Amino acid sequence: MAPECGPAHTPGMDNALPPADELVLVDRELARLDARRSQLLTRRAWLLRVLHTPVALPAPARPGARPVADSTPRSAQNVLLTLGGVLLTIAALAFTLVSWGSMGIGGRAAVLAVVTSAALTVPAVLLRRGLGSTAEAVAALGLVLMVLDAYALRRVALPEADGAAFTAVASAVLAGAWTAYGAALGRLRTPLPVAVVTAQLPLPLGVLALDGGPLALAWAALATAVGDLAVVLLAKPAAVRMTAALGAGALGGWALLTGGGLSLSSALPAGALLLACAAVALCVAWRAARAAVAASVVAGLAVVSAAGGALRPVLPGDWEVPGYVLCAVALAAALRSAAPRAVRTGLAGAGAGVLALGVMWALPPVAAGLLAPVARTTPVWSGAHGDPVLAGYPSTAPVVLIVAAIAVAALPRLWSRCAALFLVWATLTALPVSSELPYAPTLALHLATTTAALFLAIRPETLARGLHVPAAPRPESGASAAGGEPGTAGRDASGDGDAAGRTGSDAGQGSRWPGWAPVGVPVAASAPVSPREVFGWSAFGCGLASAAGAVALALDSRGATFGTLGVLTALFVAGALLAEGARRTVAACLAVVVTAGLVSAGAAAAEFPDHHTALALLLVPAATALLGARLRRHLLALPVEITGAAVGVLAIGLAAASRPAVLALVLALGGVIAAATALRPERRPFASWTAGALFLVATWVRLAVWDVTTPEAYTLPVTVPALVVGVLRRRRDPEASSWVAYGPGLAATLVPSLFAAWADPDWPRPLLLGVATLVVTLLGARFRLQALLVLGGTVLALDGLHELAPYVVQAVGALPRWLPPALAGLLLLAVGATYEQRLRDARRLRERLGRMR
């Protein structure tokens, strides 16, 4: 039986080789085969790409087949006809403008008559023979020639005639002639639209010829637009109707804009024009269902402009905008039942647009009421107040806001109630600016607005009375959208555990509004938005804005600051106790923020320096930690503690900007608070790490204050606790890795000490570091701990290299220059000769290290 392995025979050799030589030969042959295989695989990939790439080959020509044309006959014909028509038109223009003077009157008339007659007669013959495109091109040439005939007539026969009057008459004649021509040759598509375009000119040009003013010109444009609308309603060709519609829109818009501009100066004449525009637009709305809404909007804007313009002369200057707003509200409510639905929608839209413009006009006092205290020009607590802002702005802005609020509140819709809430809040905010109230009433009004808004945020059902809520469609299954009982569909899904203490109106009156579900998502599979939530957040946002304005305004006086912060603290605490869902959480966090403001204000009143203020601010995180321990697992505990921690970070920053020694104290006290928090099981992991970090940083700051520069003084306070924790971890879990247990602690000291030793010219530090790393390395080898062995050995080797480097450099400098390269070459040869053995040694070392923990 042959052995499994024996001496291999190389092809071409009769005698077996020694094992070492045979191994070298086999390795060489394998390398050559690998290189050849790589070349063949590359060639194969290229061949596959070539074979699978589609190549567009020309199809073989069939006998008798015609070559494919580059374009269709119809498109080629249209191009040729278009080019021919353009060239003939250019020739006619050149003849009329350049060569006209070289002929007598008879010759000129004869040429124009013959050419124009031929251009207008040929299309009829071409249409009978079915050449429609050619007929269109020749007819277009004839239309251009008719314009040139009119120009020639003006230059020769009527040189003294007024240009505008002649153009008006000529355009009227041409419009009539082209209308008759297009009606006679109904298959031509060009003459009738061109006739409609030309018909836009006679009346406006006639008014210009008679020196009519803008009002007369607007009336002429309106009359022309009425004619265009008649064409739209009576004509059949789509091109004619489209052209007439565009003309009606352009001229009617011109008349409307002119009337609106003139209503500011001459109310009665412009009002008549605007009412006429409104009448025309309403007729269009009644006759054309597709354009009913847009035409009704135009009619409504015209009526409001006319009515507002009529009221302007009898109203004071500050009441002009309110006058327009009242007209818009009256218009929106005028035809609520008598007009068709589309007309009512358009009129309401026009009124809403004017109302929106009025609200935008009234918003600057609102912005001034909120932002003016922020951009203060007086020092804080100086007792001086800023100058009035927007002193010249009309004082009727709150009137516009309250009228808009009443108007939108009449609609039983969610969006209208939210808009009414915003408008009422805006009215209260703008009132002090518009009325120029003194400081105390202004601050009181801000606080009252804040209180009312936060009350509505706590009890949003007050805003939902009489609200029209669409009926919820029944889901296909008997379960509710959340997968529970059908009777729980109205239950609040905020999940804060307080649903039992809420009012029953939320569940019993169908407060969920399915109409707010995302489009395309079944109601049973989506979470509908509750009107209570919408109202609550809207009111809460208004309250926060007023609260910020009140705080900024209260900084003028010390007593006002404490009073305002106290009131806001009470309000936010009440919100944290009585509100629902996320609003409760936000209110609780804001209560912590305002409390921190109170503490800062008290420290400023006591004239504390910044580092003492930082110590005082630590009372806030301490209080929130105690409150969190009292609340335990309540949902408010974590947000309140996070907000308190943010105040603690502010205290640290304040101390860092003042005195480093106090910063160490602040960090240590923060560590005490975090350590006390870590006693709670639910906060232990994060709070314990936070406490350790704060204590450590406090120690480092104190060492820096003492001018300690030894790195071990900073790193050993990290290493010792970390190693203790690692020992405890290994006792509890013997399978834990040494890198997790001891790696961070050892690296915290060994790495900085190694850098310090390399930069230290003395010998004690490298010696102590070498002894310490030797001990660590021996412990790692004794207890088979990978982290200790690798870290200790690496740092020990680098430390020894640092100590031996000067002597090595000195020895190398004393040797001949050829000797170091020779030694390096010998080393490489030795390694190469025993390469396989070195690889096996490296693998065994890696395996031994891998078996360690």
mmCIF file of N, CA and C in Angstrom, residues 150 227 465 492 522 540 597 650:
data_model
loop_
_atom_site.group_PDB
_atom_site.id
_atom_site.type_symbol
_atom_site.label_atom_id
_atom_site.label_comp_id
_atom_site.label_asym_id
_atom_site.label_seq_id
_atom_site.Cartn_x
_atom_site.Cartn_y
_atom_site.Cartn_z
ATOM 1 N N ALA A 150 -53.064 98.875 -45.229
ATOM 2 C CA ALA A 150 -53.512 99.944 -44.339
ATOM 3 C C ALA A 150 -52.398 100.945 -44.073
ATOM 4 N N GLY A 227 -67.168 92.344 -24.686
ATOM 5 C CA GLY A 227 -67.274 91.742 -26.007
ATOM 6 C C GLY A 227 -66.510 90.436 -26.109
ATOM 7 N N ARG A 465 -66.482 74.255 22.349
ATOM 8 C CA ARG A 465 -67.934 74.269 22.443
ATOM 9 C C ARG A 465 -68.548 74.702 21.118
ATOM 10 N N ASP A 492 -57.842 59.542 25.639
ATOM 11 C CA ASP A 492 -56.580 60.198 25.302
ATOM 12 C C ASP A 492 -55.459 59.176 25.323
ATOM 13 N N PRO A 522 -55.956 54.609 6.199
ATOM 14 C CA PRO A 522 -57.281 54.322 6.762
ATOM 15 C C PRO A 522 -57.409 54.893 8.160
ATOM 16 N N PHE A 540 -51.169 77.201 24.516
ATOM 17 C CA PHE A 540 -49.912 77.111 25.252
ATOM 18 C C PHE A 540 -48.824 77.919 24.559
ATOM 19 N N GLY A 597 -34.364 81.404 37.305
ATOM 20 C CA GLY A 597 -34.349 82.849 37.115
ATOM 21 C C GLY A 597 -34.565 83.599 38.421
ATOM 22 N N LEU A 650 -25.177 75.374 33.704
ATOM 23 C CA LEU A 650 -25.056 76.836 33.682
ATOM 24 C C LEU A 650 -24.242 77.335 34.882
#
